[in-house]
């Protein structure tokens, strides 16, 4: 398990992380989401021991990670800004990582490269952005680490390759207990692969929740009510996060149990009533608006 305990990290007068606390359990896909500049990359680098927290600590399986080779050997970080040796080839990177990760599986790497049709002897500086990202992921999977941290992993990949990498992660989880941690702006890409989601905003973590339970507790309700006071009654029983009115159709984003909401439907007898689960993207926007992140300012 990765334990992030009250971590704060500043750069001059910029607070990149502020009292971040979260646990990343083994054997699940942890999705890290957030607004631009929320601190996702800084948190990933702090987890890996690249940065030392100014306050708090990060532990990997009970060991502090910073300046601890034993803890770092369990982590592989796929950065959004990948680094490769100048004029190097994938095999040059393999030889380097074999010195860092004793469990690096060269044969596994070559098989993966063959599967995605990348030449391990070709110079990396001739690769496209997507090819470089594929190479980074294959190196990370082949390193044999317990935890694989991926910063914007799917950025630059075509839809087929994105799905292939998701399937690869799932296979590695089943075969050897890999725990992927994925930071991304593309919430739709995370929705079908993540078990747990952490939401960062302005350097602080707003929540860290199981994705299934989170979806069960927040809904979109579209309804045509018979009387104005019916809307007030809904608001007294369930927290309304967002409200839209289009003619007689009212659209609400609210918290509550589906069984309780359905019970209220039976009591109100509305003209129309449809309860829908929210996507991860809709949940993210709702949570941001609750915290005062006003998206309407972008187009007013």
Short mmCIF file of N, CA, C and O in Angstrom, two decimals, residues 135-244:
data_model
loop_
_atom_site.label_atom_id
_atom_site.label_comp_id
_atom_site.label_asym_id
_atom_site.label_seq_id
_atom_site.Cartn_x
_atom_site.Cartn_y
_atom_site.Cartn_z
N UNK A 135 6.44 3.01 -25.84
CA UNK A 135 7.72 2.49 -25.37
C UNK A 135 7.86 2.66 -23.87
O UNK A 135 8.28 1.72 -23.16
N UNK A 136 7.49 3.82 -23.36
CA UNK A 136 7.59 4.07 -21.91
C UNK A 136 6.74 3.09 -21.11
O UNK A 136 7.17 2.57 -20.08
N UNK A 137 5.53 2.85 -21.60
CA UNK A 137 4.64 1.92 -20.90
C UNK A 137 5.21 0.50 -20.93
O UNK A 137 5.18 -0.21 -19.92
N UNK A 138 5.75 0.08 -22.08
CA UNK A 138 6.31 -1.27 -22.18
C UNK A 138 7.53 -1.44 -21.28
O UNK A 138 7.73 -2.50 -20.67
N UNK A 139 8.33 -0.38 -21.16
CA UNK A 139 9.47 -0.42 -20.23
C UNK A 139 8.96 -0.53 -18.80
O UNK A 139 9.50 -1.30 -17.99
N UNK A 140 7.91 0.22 -18.50
CA UNK A 140 7.37 0.20 -17.14
C UNK A 140 6.79 -1.16 -16.77
O UNK A 140 7.02 -1.66 -15.67
N UNK A 141 6.04 -1.75 -17.68
CA UNK A 141 5.46 -3.07 -17.42
C UNK A 141 6.55 -4.12 -17.27
O UNK A 141 6.49 -5.00 -16.40
N UNK A 142 7.60 -4.03 -18.09
CA UNK A 142 8.67 -5.03 -18.07
C UNK A 142 9.60 -4.89 -16.87
O UNK A 142 10.35 -5.82 -16.56
N UNK A 143 9.55 -3.73 -16.20
CA UNK A 143 10.44 -3.51 -15.06
C UNK A 143 10.13 -4.43 -13.89
O UNK A 143 10.96 -4.63 -13.00
N UNK A 144 8.91 -4.97 -13.86
CA UNK A 144 8.55 -5.91 -12.80
C UNK A 144 8.28 -5.29 -11.46
O UNK A 144 8.33 -5.97 -10.43
N UNK A 145 7.98 -3.99 -11.44
CA UNK A 145 7.71 -3.32 -10.18
C UNK A 145 6.29 -3.60 -9.71
O UNK A 145 5.42 -3.98 -10.50
N UNK A 146 6.08 -3.37 -8.45
CA UNK A 146 4.76 -3.60 -7.85
C UNK A 146 3.78 -2.48 -8.22
O UNK A 146 2.59 -2.71 -8.39
N UNK A 147 4.32 -1.27 -8.32
CA UNK A 147 3.49 -0.10 -8.61
C UNK A 147 3.97 0.57 -9.89
O UNK A 147 5.17 0.77 -10.09
N UNK A 148 3.03 0.92 -10.76
CA UNK A 148 3.34 1.60 -12.02
C UNK A 148 2.58 2.92 -12.05
O UNK A 148 1.35 2.94 -12.09
N UNK A 149 3.32 4.03 -11.99
CA UNK A 149 2.71 5.35 -11.97
C UNK A 149 2.77 5.95 -13.36
O UNK A 149 3.86 6.06 -13.94
N UNK A 150 1.62 6.33 -13.89
CA UNK A 150 1.52 6.79 -15.27
C UNK A 150 0.90 8.19 -15.30
O UNK A 150 -0.24 8.37 -14.88
N UNK A 151 1.67 9.14 -15.82
CA UNK A 151 1.21 10.53 -15.90
C UNK A 151 0.72 10.79 -17.32
O UNK A 151 1.53 10.83 -18.26
N UNK A 152 -0.58 10.98 -17.50
CA UNK A 152 -1.20 11.19 -18.82
C UNK A 152 -0.81 10.06 -19.78
O UNK A 152 -0.38 10.30 -20.91
N UNK A 153 -0.98 8.82 -19.34
CA UNK A 153 -0.57 7.65 -20.10
C UNK A 153 -1.20 7.57 -21.47
O UNK A 153 -0.55 7.18 -22.45
N UNK A 154 -2.47 7.92 -21.59
CA UNK A 154 -3.20 7.70 -22.83
C UNK A 154 -3.10 8.88 -23.80
O UNK A 154 -3.60 8.80 -24.91
N UNK A 155 -2.45 9.96 -23.37
CA UNK A 155 -2.30 11.13 -24.23
C UNK A 155 -1.41 10.78 -25.42
O UNK A 155 -0.29 10.32 -25.26
N UNK A 156 -1.91 11.02 -26.63
CA UNK A 156 -1.13 10.76 -27.83
C UNK A 156 -1.29 9.36 -28.40
O UNK A 156 -0.68 9.04 -29.42
N UNK A 157 -2.10 8.53 -27.74
CA UNK A 157 -2.31 7.17 -28.23
C UNK A 157 -3.63 7.09 -29.01
O UNK A 157 -4.61 7.75 -28.66
N UNK A 158 -3.64 6.24 -30.03
CA UNK A 158 -4.87 6.05 -30.78
C UNK A 158 -5.82 5.16 -29.97
O UNK A 158 -5.40 4.49 -29.02
N UNK A 159 -7.12 5.15 -30.31
CA UNK A 159 -8.09 4.39 -29.52
C UNK A 159 -7.77 2.91 -29.36
O UNK A 159 -7.99 2.34 -28.29
N UNK A 160 -7.25 2.28 -30.42
CA UNK A 160 -6.92 0.85 -30.33
C UNK A 160 -5.80 0.61 -29.32
O UNK A 160 -5.87 -0.30 -28.49
N UNK A 161 -4.77 1.47 -29.36
CA UNK A 161 -3.65 1.30 -28.45
C UNK A 161 -4.05 1.62 -27.01
O UNK A 161 -3.58 0.98 -26.07
N UNK A 162 -4.93 2.61 -26.83
CA UNK A 162 -5.40 2.92 -25.48
C UNK A 162 -6.10 1.71 -24.86
O UNK A 162 -5.86 1.37 -23.70
N UNK A 163 -6.95 1.07 -25.63
CA UNK A 163 -7.65 -0.10 -25.13
C UNK A 163 -6.69 -1.26 -24.89
O UNK A 163 -6.84 -2.01 -23.92
N UNK A 164 -5.68 -1.40 -25.75
CA UNK A 164 -4.70 -2.47 -25.58
C UNK A 164 -3.90 -2.29 -24.29
O UNK A 164 -3.63 -3.27 -23.57
N UNK A 165 -3.54 -1.06 -23.96
CA UNK A 165 -2.78 -0.80 -22.74
C UNK A 165 -3.64 -1.04 -21.51
O UNK A 165 -3.18 -1.59 -20.50
N UNK A 166 -4.92 -0.66 -21.58
CA UNK A 166 -5.82 -0.96 -20.46
C UNK A 166 -5.90 -2.47 -20.23
O UNK A 166 -5.84 -2.95 -19.09
N UNK A 167 -6.03 -3.22 -21.32
CA UNK A 167 -6.09 -4.69 -21.20
C UNK A 167 -4.79 -5.25 -20.66
O UNK A 167 -4.79 -6.20 -19.86
N UNK A 168 -3.66 -4.65 -21.07
CA UNK A 168 -2.35 -5.08 -20.55
C UNK A 168 -2.26 -4.85 -19.05
O UNK A 168 -1.78 -5.72 -18.31
N UNK A 169 -2.72 -3.70 -18.59
CA UNK A 169 -2.72 -3.41 -17.15
C UNK A 169 -3.54 -4.45 -16.39
O UNK A 169 -3.12 -4.96 -15.34
N UNK A 170 -4.71 -4.75 -16.90
CA UNK A 170 -5.59 -5.72 -16.23
C UNK A 170 -4.95 -7.10 -16.17
O UNK A 170 -5.01 -7.80 -15.15
N UNK A 171 -4.29 -7.49 -17.25
CA UNK A 171 -3.60 -8.79 -17.27
C UNK A 171 -2.46 -8.82 -16.26
O UNK A 171 -2.29 -9.81 -15.53
N UNK A 172 -1.69 -7.74 -16.20
CA UNK A 172 -0.58 -7.67 -15.24
C UNK A 172 -1.09 -7.68 -13.80
O UNK A 172 -0.44 -8.25 -12.91
N UNK A 173 -2.22 -7.07 -13.56
CA UNK A 173 -2.82 -7.09 -12.23
C UNK A 173 -3.20 -8.52 -11.84
O UNK A 173 -2.96 -8.95 -10.71
N UNK A 174 -3.77 -9.25 -12.80
CA UNK A 174 -4.18 -10.63 -12.51
C UNK A 174 -2.99 -11.57 -12.38
O UNK A 174 -2.99 -12.45 -11.51
N UNK A 175 -1.96 -11.36 -13.22
CA UNK A 175 -0.83 -12.29 -13.24
C UNK A 175 0.14 -12.09 -12.10
O UNK A 175 0.68 -13.06 -11.54
N UNK A 176 0.42 -10.82 -11.73
CA UNK A 176 1.46 -10.59 -10.73
C UNK A 176 1.14 -9.50 -9.71
O UNK A 176 2.00 -9.04 -8.97
N UNK A 177 -0.11 -9.05 -9.69
CA UNK A 177 -0.52 -8.11 -8.66
C UNK A 177 -0.07 -6.68 -8.88
O UNK A 177 0.13 -5.94 -7.91
N UNK A 178 0.09 -6.27 -10.14
CA UNK A 178 0.48 -4.89 -10.44
C UNK A 178 -0.60 -3.93 -9.95
O UNK A 178 -1.79 -4.20 -10.03
N UNK A 179 -0.16 -2.78 -9.43
CA UNK A 179 -1.07 -1.72 -9.03
C UNK A 179 -0.77 -0.47 -9.86
O UNK A 179 0.22 0.21 -9.62
N UNK A 180 -1.60 -0.17 -10.88
CA UNK A 180 -1.38 1.04 -11.68
C UNK A 180 -1.99 2.27 -11.00
O UNK A 180 -3.09 2.21 -10.46
N UNK A 181 -1.26 3.37 -11.05
CA UNK A 181 -1.76 4.67 -10.60
C UNK A 181 -1.71 5.59 -11.81
O UNK A 181 -0.63 5.83 -12.36
N UNK A 182 -2.87 6.08 -12.25
CA UNK A 182 -2.96 6.80 -13.51
C UNK A 182 -3.48 8.21 -13.28
O UNK A 182 -4.58 8.40 -12.77
N UNK A 183 -2.67 9.20 -13.66
CA UNK A 183 -3.11 10.60 -13.62
C UNK A 183 -3.52 11.01 -15.02
O UNK A 183 -2.80 10.76 -15.99
N UNK A 184 -4.69 11.62 -15.14
CA UNK A 184 -5.18 11.99 -16.47
C UNK A 184 -6.20 13.11 -16.40
O UNK A 184 -6.91 13.27 -15.40
N UNK A 185 -6.24 13.91 -17.48
CA UNK A 185 -7.32 14.88 -17.65
C UNK A 185 -8.52 14.24 -18.35
O UNK A 185 -9.63 14.74 -18.27
N UNK A 186 -8.25 13.13 -19.05
CA UNK A 186 -9.31 12.49 -19.83
C UNK A 186 -10.10 11.54 -18.94
O UNK A 186 -9.77 10.37 -18.78
N UNK A 187 -11.16 12.06 -18.36
CA UNK A 187 -11.92 11.30 -17.37
C UNK A 187 -12.63 10.10 -17.99
O UNK A 187 -12.82 9.08 -17.34
N UNK A 188 -13.01 10.23 -19.24
CA UNK A 188 -13.70 9.12 -19.90
C UNK A 188 -12.77 7.92 -20.08
O UNK A 188 -13.21 6.77 -20.09
N UNK A 189 -11.48 8.21 -20.23
CA UNK A 189 -10.51 7.12 -20.36
C UNK A 189 -10.34 6.37 -19.04
O UNK A 189 -10.09 5.17 -19.02
N UNK A 190 -10.50 7.07 -17.93
CA UNK A 190 -10.31 6.45 -16.62
C UNK A 190 -11.54 5.68 -16.15
O UNK A 190 -11.43 4.73 -15.38
N UNK A 191 -12.69 6.11 -16.62
CA UNK A 191 -13.94 5.60 -16.06
C UNK A 191 -14.10 4.09 -16.18
O UNK A 191 -14.62 3.45 -15.27
N UNK A 192 -13.64 3.51 -17.30
CA UNK A 192 -13.86 2.09 -17.51
C UNK A 192 -12.71 1.22 -17.01
O UNK A 192 -12.72 0.00 -17.22
N UNK A 193 -11.71 1.82 -16.36
CA UNK A 193 -10.58 1.03 -15.90
C UNK A 193 -10.27 1.23 -14.41
O UNK A 193 -9.70 0.36 -13.77
N UNK A 194 -10.68 2.38 -13.84
CA UNK A 194 -10.31 2.70 -12.45
C UNK A 194 -11.27 2.08 -11.43
O UNK A 194 -12.47 2.01 -11.64
N UNK A 195 -10.70 1.65 -10.32
CA UNK A 195 -11.49 1.17 -9.19
C UNK A 195 -11.69 2.27 -8.15
O UNK A 195 -12.69 2.29 -7.44
N UNK A 196 -10.70 3.15 -8.06
CA UNK A 196 -10.70 4.18 -7.01
C UNK A 196 -10.23 5.48 -7.65
O UNK A 196 -9.37 5.47 -8.54
N UNK A 197 -10.78 6.60 -7.21
CA UNK A 197 -10.45 7.89 -7.81
C UNK A 197 -10.12 8.90 -6.71
O UNK A 197 -10.81 8.99 -5.70
N UNK A 198 -9.02 9.64 -6.93
CA UNK A 198 -8.67 10.75 -6.06
C UNK A 198 -8.77 12.04 -6.84
O UNK A 198 -8.27 12.13 -7.97
N UNK A 199 -9.41 13.04 -6.28
CA UNK A 199 -9.62 14.32 -6.96
C UNK A 199 -8.77 15.41 -6.29
O UNK A 199 -8.94 15.72 -5.12
N UNK A 200 -7.84 15.96 -7.06
CA UNK A 200 -6.98 17.05 -6.59
C UNK A 200 -7.51 18.39 -7.10
O UNK A 200 -7.95 18.49 -8.24
N UNK A 201 -7.41 19.42 -6.26
CA UNK A 201 -7.81 20.76 -6.66
C UNK A 201 -6.98 21.77 -5.88
O UNK A 201 -6.96 21.75 -4.65
N UNK A 202 -6.25 22.61 -6.62
CA UNK A 202 -5.40 23.64 -6.02
C UNK A 202 -4.46 23.07 -4.97
O UNK A 202 -4.27 23.64 -3.90
N UNK A 203 -3.88 21.90 -5.28
CA UNK A 203 -2.88 21.31 -4.40
C UNK A 203 -3.43 20.49 -3.26
O UNK A 203 -2.66 19.83 -2.54
N UNK A 204 -4.73 20.49 -3.08
CA UNK A 204 -5.34 19.70 -2.00
C UNK A 204 -6.22 18.62 -2.56
O UNK A 204 -6.75 18.75 -3.67
N UNK A 205 -6.42 17.57 -1.82
CA UNK A 205 -7.26 16.47 -2.30
C UNK A 205 -8.67 16.65 -1.75
O UNK A 205 -8.88 16.79 -0.54
N UNK A 206 -9.63 16.73 -2.66
CA UNK A 206 -11.02 16.96 -2.27
C UNK A 206 -11.68 15.67 -1.78
O UNK A 206 -12.45 15.68 -0.84
N UNK A 207 -11.38 14.57 -2.47
CA UNK A 207 -11.88 13.29 -2.00
C UNK A 207 -11.08 12.17 -2.61
O UNK A 207 -10.41 12.33 -3.63
N UNK A 208 -11.12 11.02 -1.98
CA UNK A 208 -10.52 9.79 -2.49
C UNK A 208 -11.53 8.70 -2.21
O UNK A 208 -11.73 8.32 -1.05
N UNK A 209 -12.19 8.21 -3.27
CA UNK A 209 -13.33 7.32 -3.07
C UNK A 209 -13.33 6.17 -4.06
O UNK A 209 -12.77 6.27 -5.15
N UNK A 210 -13.99 5.10 -3.66
CA UNK A 210 -14.25 3.99 -4.56
C UNK A 210 -15.21 4.48 -5.64
O UNK A 210 -16.24 5.09 -5.35
N UNK A 211 -14.87 4.21 -6.91
CA UNK A 211 -15.65 4.76 -8.01
C UNK A 211 -17.08 4.24 -8.04
O UNK A 211 -18.02 5.00 -8.26
N UNK A 212 -17.27 2.96 -7.78
CA UNK A 212 -18.62 2.40 -7.82
C UNK A 212 -19.51 3.01 -6.75
O UNK A 212 -20.65 3.38 -7.01
N UNK A 213 -18.99 3.11 -5.52
CA UNK A 213 -19.80 3.67 -4.44
C UNK A 213 -20.06 5.15 -4.67
O UNK A 213 -21.12 5.67 -4.31
N UNK A 214 -19.10 5.84 -5.29
CA UNK A 214 -19.27 7.25 -5.58
C UNK A 214 -20.41 7.46 -6.58
O UNK A 214 -21.23 8.36 -6.43
N UNK A 215 -20.46 6.59 -7.59
CA UNK A 215 -21.52 6.71 -8.59
C UNK A 215 -22.89 6.38 -8.00
O UNK A 215 -23.91 6.90 -8.45
N UNK A 216 -22.90 5.50 -7.01
CA UNK A 216 -24.17 5.12 -6.41
C UNK A 216 -24.76 6.24 -5.56
O UNK A 216 -25.95 6.24 -5.28
N UNK A 217 -23.95 7.20 -5.17
CA UNK A 217 -24.43 8.24 -4.26
C UNK A 217 -24.75 9.56 -4.91
O UNK A 217 -25.13 10.51 -4.23
N UNK A 218 -24.61 9.66 -6.24
CA UNK A 218 -24.89 10.92 -6.91
C UNK A 218 -25.58 10.61 -8.24
O UNK A 218 -25.17 9.70 -8.96
N UNK A 219 -26.62 11.37 -8.55
CA UNK A 219 -27.45 11.06 -9.71
C UNK A 219 -27.86 12.32 -10.45
O UNK A 219 -27.83 13.43 -9.90
N UNK A 220 -28.27 12.10 -11.70
CA UNK A 220 -28.92 13.16 -12.47
C UNK A 220 -30.40 12.81 -12.56
O UNK A 220 -30.76 11.71 -12.99
N UNK A 221 -31.23 13.73 -12.14
CA UNK A 221 -32.68 13.52 -12.16
C UNK A 221 -33.30 14.49 -13.16
O UNK A 221 -33.13 15.71 -13.06
N UNK A 222 -34.00 13.94 -14.14
CA UNK A 222 -34.76 14.74 -15.09
C UNK A 222 -36.24 14.53 -14.80
O UNK A 222 -36.70 13.38 -14.76
N UNK A 223 -36.97 15.61 -14.60
CA UNK A 223 -38.36 15.45 -14.19
C UNK A 223 -39.22 16.63 -14.64
O UNK A 223 -38.73 17.73 -14.86
N UNK A 224 -40.51 16.33 -14.80
CA UNK A 224 -41.53 17.37 -15.00
C UNK A 224 -42.48 17.23 -13.82
O UNK A 224 -43.18 16.21 -13.69
N UNK A 225 -42.47 18.23 -12.94
CA UNK A 225 -43.23 18.15 -11.68
C UNK A 225 -44.60 18.78 -11.83
O UNK A 225 -44.85 19.60 -12.72
N UNK A 226 -45.49 18.39 -10.93
CA UNK A 226 -46.87 18.87 -11.01
C UNK A 226 -47.06 20.21 -10.30
O UNK A 226 -47.96 20.98 -10.66
N UNK A 227 -46.20 20.52 -9.32
CA UNK A 227 -46.37 21.76 -8.57
C UNK A 227 -44.99 22.30 -8.17
O UNK A 227 -44.07 21.52 -7.93
N UNK A 228 -44.82 23.64 -8.06
CA UNK A 228 -43.54 24.24 -7.68
C UNK A 228 -43.02 23.75 -6.32
O UNK A 228 -41.81 23.59 -6.13
N UNK A 229 -43.96 23.50 -5.41
CA UNK A 229 -43.54 23.06 -4.07
C UNK A 229 -42.92 21.66 -4.10
O UNK A 229 -42.21 21.26 -3.15
N UNK A 230 -43.16 20.89 -5.18
CA UNK A 230 -42.55 19.57 -5.29
C UNK A 230 -41.02 19.68 -5.39
O UNK A 230 -40.29 18.85 -4.85
N UNK A 231 -40.55 20.72 -6.07
CA UNK A 231 -39.11 20.95 -6.19
C UNK A 231 -38.52 21.29 -4.83
O UNK A 231 -37.42 20.83 -4.48
N UNK A 232 -39.23 22.09 -4.07
CA UNK A 232 -38.76 22.43 -2.72
C UNK A 232 -38.67 21.18 -1.86
O UNK A 232 -37.73 21.02 -1.06
N UNK A 233 -39.60 20.29 -2.03
CA UNK A 233 -39.60 19.05 -1.24
C UNK A 233 -38.40 18.18 -1.59
O UNK A 233 -37.79 17.58 -0.71
N UNK A 234 -38.08 18.12 -2.88
CA UNK A 234 -36.89 17.37 -3.29
C UNK A 234 -35.65 17.95 -2.63
O UNK A 234 -34.79 17.23 -2.11
N UNK A 235 -35.56 19.30 -2.63
CA UNK A 235 -34.40 19.97 -2.07
C UNK A 235 -34.25 19.80 -0.57
O UNK A 235 -33.14 19.82 -0.04
N UNK A 236 -35.37 19.61 0.14
CA UNK A 236 -35.28 19.41 1.58
C UNK A 236 -34.81 18.00 1.94
O UNK A 236 -34.26 17.78 3.01
N UNK A 237 -35.03 17.04 1.03
CA UNK A 237 -34.66 15.65 1.31
C UNK A 237 -33.30 15.27 0.75
O UNK A 237 -32.63 14.39 1.30
N UNK A 238 -32.88 15.92 -0.35
CA UNK A 238 -31.62 15.54 -1.00
C UNK A 238 -30.82 16.79 -1.36
O UNK A 238 -31.38 17.74 -1.92
N UNK A 239 -29.51 16.79 -1.05
CA UNK A 239 -28.67 17.93 -1.44
C UNK A 239 -28.63 18.08 -2.96
O UNK A 239 -28.26 17.13 -3.66
N UNK A 240 -29.02 19.24 -3.46
CA UNK A 240 -29.00 19.51 -4.90
C UNK A 240 -27.70 20.22 -5.24
O UNK A 240 -27.44 21.33 -4.77
N UNK A 241 -26.89 19.59 -6.08
CA UNK A 241 -25.60 20.16 -6.46
C UNK A 241 -25.72 21.09 -7.66
O UNK A 241 -24.95 22.03 -7.80
N UNK A 242 -26.67 20.79 -8.52
CA UNK A 242 -26.81 21.59 -9.74
C UNK A 242 -28.26 21.54 -10.20
O UNK A 242 -28.93 20.52 -10.06
N UNK A 243 -28.72 22.65 -10.77
CA UNK A 243 -30.10 22.70 -11.26
C UNK A 243 -30.14 23.40 -12.61
O UNK A 243 -29.51 24.44 -12.79
N UNK A 244 -30.89 22.82 -13.55
CA UNK A 244 -31.12 23.43 -14.86
C UNK A 244 -32.61 23.36 -15.17
O UNK A 244 -33.26 22.37 -14.86
#
